Amino acid sequence: MFEREPDSQEPLGEAKLTGFGLHNILSPLVLPAEDAAYISPEVAQGQTENIRSDIYSLGVILYELCTGTLPFHGDSVAELLQQHIHATPMSPALINPHIVPGLTAIILRCLAKEPAARFPTAAALVAAVAKVLNAPTSSRLGQSGTAISGNRLTPRGTSLDAMDDVTYLSPQVSGAFTQLPLTAQTQSGEYTQAPMMTPLPAVSVSNSGHTQMAVSSGQSQGMLSAQPTQQLEGHGASTPDLQPQQAPNLIRAGRRNRSRKKNLAIWASVLLCLLVVGAGLMTFLLLQRQSAAAETLSGHAFFVSSGLIDSNNPNGIVDGLQLDLSHIPAPQAGKSYYAWLLGDNDANVTIPALSLGTLQILNGRVSKSFTSNDNKNLLSRYSRFLVTEEDASMPPANPSLDQNTWRYGAFFSQVPSPEDTQNHYSLLDHLRHLLAQDPKLASVGLSGGLDIWLFRNTLKILEWSGSARDAYRSGDTGLMQRQAVRILDYLDGTQYVQTEKIPANLSPILVDPKIARVALLEVSQSESPPAYLLHIGNHLHEISFAPNVNGDQKKLATEINVAINNVKSWFLGVHDDAAAIIHMSPDQLRKPETLARLNHMFKLANNAFVGETDPATNQVREGVSQIHYKAQQLATFDVMACSASKASKSCI
């Protein structure tokens, strides 16, 4: 609504935002479902809201505008809140592939679990959206008063923290029952811990009794929770770069100026919505002009992740399927289309077909989402997709064996690569090693694919880097060094961390040795299993030359490989900083130069996880979050119409 005041210079009045949720409630669990869909993770945990909580809620609205659906769905308020806290939303680009480039990263940054990773102000968000849309912004934005930057006040005109770059996605915080303190800065510049309410109950627990912890995909999920840390002594969410504390100089303003500053974020939000709606209209017009798809390519089916994972198995990763088809004719009278996932095309494989249900057609298009009831990794068991046309009055328990009923299908090639003379891996093998279960990881007791372990371990590096930096302010030099040792444990692996000549007063292994058995960085060519970055790079190379790989998969493999090289360079910098910290004396650790090193280490760790924008080219240098999303996109079925020839049904 717009409220007109006598002394207002705004012709329309000042924007007042109403009806977007309840405040000062005793528990988030009493929220109605329509409000819980927009609540931020910290508020869902009972913590005090701040301006970045509103940025998160606005991110949900932007997600809905650009995709037509909410990022999270649940049968209860508790389930919705758990997803906000732990799950990573599906990338908007996977739902709407025609979204304006760059807008996906902006939306996912708004939806970051950690408030410090979101935009600091609505003005910064508007500026980022305007930039990707090549749209002008009001000169009033960001020019008056002071800006609240996360949990601190930043004078206008000063450069914002490195966390304010546009490229950040969704760095997650730790496990399902962990209540991370959300710090809020008072006007005197001191940080105080916000009050927290009773932790929410976990929604789902694995049969083994281990808490299912959210990761990401698409939810980190995006998506993922960090692996619980042995003997971890962290301080929760990392604060922004620490500098000598002094109270900001707040300019006293009259009622009119205060009112303008109070409503600046609201005006920015209104402008942002107009920009995004405009982008949506442009996208719609572009879609109308696109030519029809090739005759045989009918669409895609791609795996998605719920983010509800258990560290003891690959569940929660690629445990769902999103189907998008176009130019689909209506079935014959009395018939319906049924979708299925099938096991490998191998006489020795006897996995029953998995029914995905009936397909509903709207204007020649089919859009259907499926999630496994038990969150089992679907790619580990299924490699073929099929649509049959069968009796509508009696849904079949299994797909018809009559190939004349087969209408659409797809498969991942099982043909061994002729260039792989040692392992004879196929495209399907490479996809499973990345996303389901790598046999070399299984040999050392690690369940899951290479991608999820790279994601988890990088997230821990970021967590420990932030904790070490926070320890500088409290003067806990011992914690600084212990967190640096943990970082080296993951970077070098337990096989080679001893080469760092760790001082005698520090234990060389402060993490779960099974998890740190596989290094992130290669130390020796004789490492077994190979380091994660090298191992994933090897699979990407083989995928590029595998039989029946398509152009999109080759392109993705190339992009992921570039990101792998980015992450390696950032990790090498993190390694150098951590190695220097463990050899410092307590007096050296208290010096200002050490804070600069800790800030540098955190920045590189953050880059490794979420990437950064190259200021010289304004291009995104991608990190592990982007690797995680794109690795899942590799497992995309190109759905083809089955041949009309009775003698040749080549679609599966």
XYZ file of C-alpha atoms in Angstrom:
652
model
C 0.000 0.000 0.000
C 1.053 3.660 -0.427
C 0.538 6.085 2.469
C 0.486 9.793 1.637
C 1.741 12.132 4.364
C 1.378 15.933 4.242
C 5.126 16.586 4.294
C 6.017 13.812 1.866
C 7.762 14.726 -1.388
C 6.691 11.473 -2.999
C 3.654 12.001 -5.282
C 2.393 8.474 -4.684
C 3.105 8.500 -0.991
C 5.474 6.176 0.809
C 5.368 2.421 0.323
C 4.156 0.363 3.266
C 4.557 -3.406 3.087
C 1.771 -5.274 4.877
C 0.527 -8.809 5.249
C 3.890 -10.548 4.745
C 3.917 -12.567 7.959
C 3.572 -12.231 11.698
C 6.103 -10.627 14.015
C 6.853 -11.108 17.701
C 5.431 -14.613 17.668
C 6.430 -17.155 20.276
C 7.389 -19.867 17.826
C 7.706 -20.141 14.038
C 5.675 -23.344 14.286
C 2.496 -21.298 14.808
C 2.877 -19.595 11.425
C 0.305 -20.451 8.766
C 1.743 -22.442 5.867
C 1.391 -19.533 3.435
C 3.708 -17.448 5.639
C 6.117 -20.272 6.482
C 6.877 -20.594 2.776
C 8.686 -17.225 2.915
C 10.429 -17.384 6.293
C 14.227 -17.166 6.557
C 16.350 -19.976 8.065
C 17.414 -17.930 11.095
C 13.850 -16.925 11.913
C 12.772 -20.546 11.402
C 15.268 -21.464 14.127
C 13.816 -18.895 16.516
C 16.631 -16.400 16.144
C 16.258 -12.643 15.866
C 15.507 -11.407 12.368
C 17.560 -8.744 10.626
C 17.518 -6.951 7.298
C 19.015 -9.968 5.525
C 16.067 -12.038 6.731
C 13.906 -9.800 4.541
C 16.340 -10.278 1.660
C 15.780 -14.047 1.986
C 11.993 -13.629 1.920
C 12.292 -11.410 -1.145
C 14.460 -14.103 -2.723
C 11.596 -16.579 -2.285
C 9.295 -14.159 -4.097
C 11.798 -13.721 -6.930
C 12.171 -17.495 -7.197
C 8.392 -17.818 -7.483
C 8.189 -15.039 -10.084
C 10.822 -16.646 -12.293
C 9.792 -20.294 -11.961
C 6.099 -20.276 -11.163
C 6.661 -22.344 -8.024
C 7.989 -21.935 -4.498
C 11.497 -23.200 -3.689
C 10.205 -25.475 -0.917
C 7.026 -27.466 -0.424
C 5.842 -29.440 2.577
C 2.809 -31.081 4.111
C 3.287 -29.225 7.401
C 4.782 -26.016 8.738
C 7.484 -28.007 10.550
C 8.505 -29.663 7.297
C 8.681 -26.300 5.511
C 10.815 -24.815 8.280
C 13.223 -27.743 8.182
C 13.657 -27.271 4.450
C 14.353 -23.557 4.878
C 17.007 -24.419 7.468
C 18.692 -27.323 5.702
C 17.602 -27.968 2.116
C 18.954 -26.305 -1.009
C 16.367 -25.198 -3.584
C 16.510 -26.490 -7.116
C 18.304 -24.060 -9.381
C 15.734 -21.771 -11.070
C 17.489 -22.405 -14.388
C 16.551 -26.081 -14.171
C 12.858 -25.192 -13.910
C 12.942 -22.273 -16.332
C 15.900 -22.778 -18.696
C 15.110 -19.435 -20.361
C 15.680 -17.339 -17.246
C 17.787 -14.241 -17.873
C 21.477 -15.175 -17.476
C 22.866 -14.040 -14.147
C 19.486 -13.907 -12.423
C 19.843 -17.459 -11.105
C 22.960 -16.585 -9.110
C 21.238 -13.506 -7.675
C 18.188 -15.476 -6.546
C 20.271 -18.237 -4.988
C 22.400 -15.689 -3.180
C 19.225 -14.212 -1.678
C 18.347 -17.746 -0.522
C 21.719 -18.411 1.117
C 21.356 -20.151 4.489
C 24.008 -17.938 6.077
C 22.744 -14.324 6.370
C 26.212 -12.888 5.756
C 26.245 -14.517 2.304
C 23.119 -12.637 1.169
C 22.947 -9.134 -0.234
C 23.559 -6.587 2.542
C 20.747 -4.259 1.457
C 17.805 -4.165 -0.898
C 19.613 -1.423 -2.813
C 22.537 -3.766 -3.480
C 20.084 -6.416 -4.661
C 18.331 -3.979 -6.998
C 21.663 -2.878 -8.423
C 22.658 -6.490 -9.104
C 19.359 -7.270 -10.842
C 19.511 -4.078 -12.868
C 23.003 -4.983 -13.975
C 22.049 -8.397 -15.384
C 18.933 -6.910 -17.014
C 20.859 -3.911 -18.388
C 18.246 -1.704 -16.745
C 18.858 1.719 -15.168
C 18.442 2.170 -11.420
C 17.301 5.191 -9.483
C 20.133 7.488 -8.500
C 18.551 7.722 -5.066
C 19.397 4.145 -4.217
C 22.363 3.827 -1.937
C 23.165 7.543 -1.698
C 21.790 8.759 1.592
C 22.288 7.920 5.207
C 23.907 4.723 6.377
C 23.425 1.218 5.071
C 22.944 -1.745 7.293
C 25.342 -4.360 5.952
C 24.332 -7.662 7.404
C 25.004 -7.343 11.129
C 27.032 -4.125 10.939
C 26.495 -0.547 9.857
C 28.484 0.549 6.827
C 28.702 4.268 5.913
C 27.488 5.015 2.416
C 30.275 5.445 -0.098
C 32.581 2.904 1.523
C 33.370 -0.357 -0.194
C 31.422 -3.330 1.046
C 32.891 -6.578 2.275
C 34.062 -9.110 -0.274
C 30.973 -11.130 0.621
C 28.866 -8.575 -1.270
C 29.861 -9.787 -4.738
C 26.934 -10.853 -6.896
C 28.047 -14.399 -7.505
C 27.470 -16.044 -4.144
C 25.187 -19.008 -4.024
C 24.144 -20.840 -0.918
C 26.821 -21.646 1.655
C 25.199 -23.849 4.246
C 25.576 -24.033 7.946
C 26.048 -27.166 9.961
C 23.890 -30.090 10.868
C 20.258 -30.775 11.417
C 20.116 -30.087 15.177
C 22.765 -27.354 15.271
C 21.519 -23.949 16.368
C 24.103 -21.487 15.087
C 24.207 -18.160 16.946
C 23.188 -15.207 14.832
C 25.144 -12.157 15.871
C 23.618 -8.727 15.837
C 25.629 -5.572 16.244
C 24.480 -2.849 18.559
C 24.999 0.792 17.761
C 28.126 0.778 19.899
C 29.685 -1.697 17.501
C 29.588 -4.684 19.889
C 28.321 -8.077 18.787
C 25.805 -9.848 20.977
C 24.292 -13.264 20.559
C 20.658 -13.178 19.624
C 18.232 -15.162 21.776
C 17.253 -18.530 20.411
C 14.165 -20.616 20.953
C 13.728 -24.320 21.352
C 15.192 -26.228 18.382
C 12.688 -27.523 15.882
C 12.178 -31.277 15.711
C 13.877 -33.077 12.856
C 11.452 -34.016 10.125
C 12.959 -37.279 9.000
C 15.399 -39.760 10.457
C 17.086 -42.628 8.672
C 16.342 -46.196 9.594
C 19.764 -46.554 11.105
C 18.990 -43.854 13.602
C 21.307 -41.292 12.062
C 19.801 -37.893 11.537
C 19.162 -37.171 7.896
C 21.035 -33.995 7.212
C 20.211 -31.656 4.400
C 22.669 -30.883 1.649
C 22.087 -29.144 -1.332
C 21.128 -29.364 -4.989
C 18.849 -27.914 -6.037
C 18.746 -27.586 -1.403
C 23.039 -26.960 -0.319
C 20.029 -29.082 -1.350
C 21.189 -26.431 -3.048
C 21.435 -29.094 -0.622
C 23.763 -30.050 2.038
C 24.705 -30.009 5.630
C 28.273 -30.131 6.715
C 29.653 -33.382 8.018
C 29.726 -33.259 11.854
C 33.229 -32.396 13.003
C 35.144 -34.408 15.526
C 36.270 -32.212 18.453
C 35.047 -29.092 16.625
C 35.467 -25.904 18.613
C 33.827 -23.434 16.269
C 31.914 -20.294 17.052
C 29.022 -20.801 14.670
C 28.435 -18.545 11.737
C 31.409 -16.478 10.776
C 31.247 -12.741 11.258
C 32.328 -10.325 8.541
C 35.945 -9.205 8.247
C 37.095 -8.053 11.675
C 38.567 -4.595 11.966
C 39.365 -2.420 15.009
C 36.021 -1.743 16.661
C 34.604 1.762 16.703
C 31.062 2.993 16.769
C 29.901 4.324 13.408
C 29.029 7.990 13.241
C 25.281 8.105 12.787
C 23.933 11.307 11.299
C 20.899 12.661 13.047
C 18.188 13.375 10.563
C 14.734 14.816 10.693
C 11.550 12.852 10.523
C 11.441 13.040 6.739
C 14.952 11.670 6.240
C 14.378 8.886 8.750
C 11.180 7.970 6.968
C 12.972 7.892 3.616
C 15.732 5.668 4.922
C 13.216 3.422 6.624
C 11.361 2.910 3.360
C 14.408 2.737 1.084
C 14.458 -1.053 1.216
C 10.741 -1.167 0.413
C 11.128 1.146 -2.591
C 14.050 -0.949 -3.732
C 11.924 -4.078 -3.419
C 9.151 -2.522 -5.508
C 11.647 -1.541 -8.205
C 13.202 -4.988 -8.076
C 9.852 -6.691 -8.595
C 9.158 -4.439 -11.596
C 12.533 -5.303 -13.085
C 12.018 -9.031 -12.609
C 8.488 -8.948 -14.010
C 9.881 -7.093 -17.015
C 12.523 -9.772 -17.399
C 9.818 -12.414 -17.233
C 7.880 -10.709 -20.015
C 10.996 -10.519 -22.167
C 11.606 -14.206 -21.560
C 8.023 -15.006 -22.552
C 8.343 -13.069 -25.808
C 11.604 -14.805 -26.618
C 10.001 -18.179 -26.019
C 7.243 -17.381 -28.499
C 9.839 -16.792 -31.197
C 11.798 -19.973 -30.665
C 11.566 -22.578 -33.350
C 10.039 -25.955 -32.648
C 12.315 -28.606 -31.222
C 13.855 -31.186 -33.482
C 11.407 -33.861 -34.526
C 12.890 -36.608 -32.421
C 13.931 -34.589 -29.343
C 10.846 -34.260 -27.193
C 12.365 -32.799 -24.039
C 14.474 -33.728 -21.061
C 14.313 -35.670 -17.827
C 16.931 -34.734 -15.279
C 17.781 -35.909 -11.805
C 17.349 -33.538 -8.864
C 18.261 -33.783 -5.194
C 16.007 -33.344 -2.173
C 18.965 -32.524 0.058
C 17.803 -34.881 2.827
C 20.960 -36.932 3.126
C 22.606 -39.336 5.513
C 26.384 -39.249 5.614
C 26.414 -43.051 5.784
C 24.831 -43.546 2.352
C 24.200 -41.661 -0.915
C 20.529 -41.029 -0.119
C 19.197 -37.535 -0.748
C 21.390 -37.036 -3.817
C 19.715 -37.371 -7.245
C 16.729 -38.938 -5.476
C 14.183 -37.196 -7.683
C 13.414 -36.643 -11.357
C 12.066 -33.585 -13.154
C 10.400 -34.271 -16.505
C 9.781 -31.536 -19.089
C 8.409 -32.529 -22.513
C 6.867 -30.494 -25.317
C 4.921 -31.047 -28.541
C 3.295 -34.136 -27.020
C 0.059 -35.205 -28.728
C -2.887 -36.293 -26.639
C -3.096 -40.061 -26.060
C -5.675 -42.083 -27.913
C -9.170 -42.339 -26.475
C -9.184 -44.553 -23.393
C -5.395 -44.401 -23.107
C -2.946 -42.554 -20.843
C 0.763 -41.934 -20.834
C 2.787 -43.580 -18.044
C 6.395 -42.740 -17.159
C 8.973 -45.230 -15.868
C 12.566 -45.515 -14.763
C 14.249 -48.752 -15.815
C 17.401 -50.507 -14.705
C 20.454 -51.081 -16.856
C 20.099 -52.748 -20.231
C 21.828 -55.836 -18.933
C 20.536 -59.389 -18.691
C 22.217 -59.734 -15.297
C 20.383 -56.729 -13.831
C 16.934 -57.494 -12.423
C 15.892 -54.188 -10.844
C 12.089 -53.727 -11.087
C 10.812 -50.776 -13.084
C 9.949 -47.699 -11.024
C 6.608 -46.098 -11.845
C 6.684 -42.301 -12.021
C 2.925 -42.109 -12.482
C 0.531 -40.834 -15.115
C 1.543 -37.902 -17.300
C -0.885 -35.015 -17.659
C -0.713 -33.001 -20.895
C -1.443 -29.279 -21.002
C -1.221 -27.558 -24.386
C 1.122 -30.242 -25.635
C 3.478 -29.899 -22.676
C 4.274 -32.266 -19.821
C 5.886 -31.133 -16.580
C 6.165 -33.614 -13.754
C 8.279 -33.911 -10.611
C 8.999 -37.161 -8.838
C 10.825 -37.801 -5.561
C 11.684 -41.211 -4.205
C 9.711 -42.027 -1.058
C 12.822 -43.359 0.676
C 15.165 -40.694 -0.770
C 17.243 -43.437 -2.361
C 19.773 -42.411 -4.991
C 17.951 -43.141 -8.253
C 20.985 -42.994 -10.525
C 22.608 -45.843 -8.610
C 19.804 -48.173 -9.764
C 18.269 -46.714 -12.920
C 19.760 -45.668 -16.235
C 16.815 -45.672 -18.658
C 13.608 -43.640 -18.999
C 10.442 -44.766 -20.793
C 6.956 -43.442 -21.522
C 4.274 -45.951 -22.500
C 0.727 -45.444 -23.758
C -1.587 -47.902 -22.033
C -5.106 -48.438 -20.704
C -6.289 -45.386 -18.736
C -8.828 -47.342 -16.692
C -6.274 -49.741 -15.232
C -2.861 -48.210 -14.453
C -0.198 -50.853 -15.116
C 2.092 -52.200 -12.412
C 4.911 -52.603 -14.935
C 5.586 -51.118 -18.369
C 4.178 -53.074 -21.264
C 6.510 -55.507 -22.997
C 4.765 -54.671 -26.263
C 7.143 -52.191 -27.869
C 4.305 -50.781 -29.945
C 3.108 -49.061 -26.748
C 6.460 -47.344 -26.208
C 6.200 -43.655 -27.049
C 9.250 -41.845 -25.636
C 12.486 -42.925 -24.058
C 16.081 -42.146 -23.136
C 19.128 -43.883 -21.704
C 22.664 -43.309 -20.488
C 25.145 -45.157 -22.643
C 26.693 -48.323 -21.208
C 29.146 -48.698 -24.104
C 32.711 -48.882 -22.725
C 35.044 -46.181 -23.943
C 37.590 -47.571 -26.417
C 40.108 -45.004 -25.141
C 39.831 -46.334 -21.599
C 41.981 -49.424 -22.004
C 42.390 -49.894 -18.256
C 38.924 -49.612 -16.685
C 36.634 -49.739 -19.752
C 34.232 -47.284 -18.120
C 31.104 -46.108 -19.946
C 29.320 -42.768 -19.707
C 26.964 -44.323 -17.156
C 29.914 -45.494 -15.049
C 31.373 -41.992 -14.923
C 28.033 -40.457 -13.935
C 27.583 -42.965 -11.136
C 31.105 -42.457 -9.808
C 30.455 -38.723 -9.640
C 26.910 -38.761 -8.255
C 26.083 -42.153 -6.733
C 29.016 -44.238 -5.509
C 32.656 -44.163 -6.461
C 34.276 -47.603 -5.996
C 37.571 -46.111 -4.818
C 35.757 -44.157 -2.121
C 33.834 -47.279 -1.176
C 37.139 -49.112 -0.721
C 38.031 -46.765 2.161
C 34.552 -46.804 3.702
C 33.159 -43.586 2.217
C 29.623 -43.901 0.893
C 28.569 -41.670 -1.982
C 29.890 -40.063 -5.124
C 32.875 -37.793 -5.607
C 30.735 -34.688 -6.037
C 29.019 -34.795 -2.655
C 32.271 -35.380 -0.767
C 33.942 -32.478 -2.553
C 30.975 -30.320 -1.578
C 30.910 -31.428 2.059
C 34.631 -31.103 2.628
C 34.873 -27.706 0.960
C 32.052 -26.497 3.172
C 34.015 -27.622 6.232
C 37.102 -25.763 4.987
C 34.980 -22.613 4.778
C 33.536 -23.201 8.253
C 36.942 -23.695 9.877
C 38.420 -20.693 8.074
C 35.665 -18.481 9.438
C 35.997 -19.958 12.918
C 39.765 -19.357 12.937
C 39.181 -15.753 11.929
C 36.555 -15.292 14.638
C 38.994 -16.714 17.197
C 41.354 -13.794 16.536
C 38.904 -11.365 18.114
C 38.493 -13.487 21.231
C 42.243 -13.965 21.490
C 41.979 -17.758 21.369
C 45.255 -18.484 19.605
C 44.945 -22.197 20.325
C 41.665 -22.423 18.436
C 43.157 -20.525 15.505
C 45.864 -23.155 15.149
C 43.596 -26.141 15.719
C 41.240 -24.964 12.981
C 44.236 -24.492 10.690
C 45.273 -28.099 11.403
C 41.763 -29.288 10.524
C 41.976 -27.409 7.237
C 45.286 -29.095 6.439
C 43.829 -32.486 7.404
C 41.238 -32.103 4.651
C 43.510 -30.482 2.066
C 46.423 -32.930 2.471
C 44.533 -35.989 3.696
C 45.592 -38.064 6.681
C 48.147 -39.880 4.514
C 50.260 -36.757 3.964
C 49.347 -34.166 6.605
C 52.462 -35.200 8.535
C 54.542 -33.587 5.782
C 53.453 -30.217 7.187
C 55.762 -30.763 10.215
C 52.972 -29.888 12.609
C 54.333 -28.627 15.970
C 54.434 -31.119 18.817
C 51.868 -29.173 20.854
C 49.259 -29.788 18.141
C 47.683 -33.116 17.281
C 48.175 -33.760 13.542
C 44.703 -35.230 13.052
C 41.758 -33.386 14.594
C 39.009 -34.640 12.269
C 37.366 -37.956 11.481
C 40.295 -39.849 9.923
C 37.997 -41.839 7.641
C 36.616 -38.682 6.050
C 40.067 -37.108 5.721
C 41.469 -40.306 4.210
C 40.956 -38.762 0.760
C 42.640 -35.395 0.219
C 41.251 -32.421 -1.631
C 44.642 -31.515 -3.117
C 47.093 -33.940 -4.653
C 50.290 -34.261 -2.600
C 51.736 -37.345 -4.292
C 51.012 -39.099 -7.585
C 50.915 -42.378 -5.678
C 47.909 -41.342 -3.571
C 45.168 -43.938 -3.407
C 42.373 -42.990 -3.676
C 43.354 -39.957 -5.762
C 42.638 -36.475 -4.413
C 39.097 -35.265 -5.122
C 39.964 -32.478 -7.569
C 42.247 -34.728 -9.603
C 39.825 -37.663 -9.499
C 36.855 -35.592 -10.659
C 38.988 -34.046 -13.394
C 39.891 -37.513 -14.661
C 36.215 -38.440 -14.958
C 35.420 -35.193 -16.769
C 38.131 -35.922 -19.326
C 36.787 -39.425 -19.909
C 33.196 -38.177 -20.178
C 34.210 -35.831 -22.993
C 35.342 -38.797 -25.100
C 32.834 -41.422 -23.956
C 30.637 -43.089 -26.600
C 27.214 -41.466 -27.067
C 28.016 -38.392 -24.972
C 26.017 -35.411 -26.245
C 27.090 -31.840 -26.859
C 25.500 -30.473 -23.695
C 27.336 -33.002 -21.545
C 30.648 -32.157 -23.229
C 30.037 -28.465 -22.616
C 29.197 -29.073 -18.958
C 32.293 -31.244 -18.499
C 34.451 -28.448 -19.905
C 32.843 -25.841 -17.640
C 33.214 -28.035 -14.552
C 36.854 -28.669 -15.391
C 37.510 -24.913 -15.513
C 35.849 -24.580 -12.104
C 38.004 -27.430 -10.761
C 41.099 -25.469 -11.759
C 39.708 -22.360 -10.050
C 39.103 -24.276 -6.834
C 42.580 -25.775 -6.938
C 44.199 -22.338 -7.125
C 42.104 -21.062 -4.214
C 42.800 -24.162 -2.123
C 46.544 -23.736 -2.662
C 46.248 -20.250 -1.177
C 44.217 -21.557 1.768
C 46.870 -24.226 2.302
C 49.680 -21.660 2.428
C 47.820 -19.519 4.962
C 46.916 -22.486 7.194
C 50.465 -23.851 7.046
C 51.830 -20.466 8.134
C 49.366 -20.154 11.023
C 50.277 -23.478 12.655
C 53.925 -22.412 12.902
C 53.280 -19.007 14.514
C 53.950 -18.225 18.159
C 51.099 -16.942 20.367
C 52.513 -13.421 20.159
C 52.658 -13.578 16.372
C 49.084 -14.839 16.228
C 47.887 -11.720 18.069
C 49.467 -9.285 15.613
C 47.341 -7.347 13.068
C 49.220 -9.040 10.232
C 47.712 -12.337 11.344
C 44.201 -10.926 11.014
C 45.016 -9.950 7.440
C 46.157 -13.515 6.765
C 43.027 -14.957 8.398
C 40.826 -12.669 6.296
C 42.730 -13.748 3.199
C 42.322 -17.428 4.062
C 38.588 -16.994 4.633
C 38.146 -15.102 1.362
C 39.905 -17.840 -0.610
C 37.903 -20.569 1.164
C 34.717 -18.669 0.384
C 35.748 -18.295 -3.251
C 36.432 -22.027 -3.423
C 32.920 -22.760 -2.212
C 30.793 -20.167 -4.006
C 33.060 -18.659 -6.657
C 33.733 -14.989 -7.334
C 33.294 -12.334 -9.981
C 36.461 -11.382 -11.818
C 36.511 -7.558 -11.601
C 38.565 -7.307 -14.789
C 36.076 -9.174 -16.967
C 32.917 -9.158 -14.816
C 32.744 -12.891 -15.480
C 31.981 -15.444 -12.793
C 34.834 -17.697 -11.753
C 32.936 -20.727 -10.561
C 33.540 -22.746 -7.417
C 32.332 -25.934 -5.757
C 28.683 -24.843 -5.478
C 28.506 -24.447 -9.241
C 30.395 -27.715 -9.712
C 27.804 -29.436 -7.543
C 24.880 -28.140 -9.605
C 26.492 -28.799 -12.966
C 27.613 -32.305 -12.033
C 23.961 -33.173 -11.458
C 23.038 -31.615 -14.801
C 25.381 -34.107 -16.462
C 22.800 -36.771 -15.586
C 20.158 -35.414 -17.970
C 18.167 -37.677 -20.282
C 17.554 -36.450 -23.830
C 14.036 -37.806 -24.286
C 13.394 -39.000 -27.837
C 10.281 -40.178 -29.625
C 10.429 -43.908 -30.163
C 10.734 -45.085 -33.741
C 7.458 -45.765 -35.505
C 8.952 -48.873 -37.008
C 7.781 -52.056 -35.312
C 11.145 -53.620 -36.025
C 13.120 -50.844 -34.403
C 12.297 -49.341 -31.032
C 15.635 -47.684 -30.412
C 14.555 -45.115 -27.794
C 15.814 -47.207 -24.836
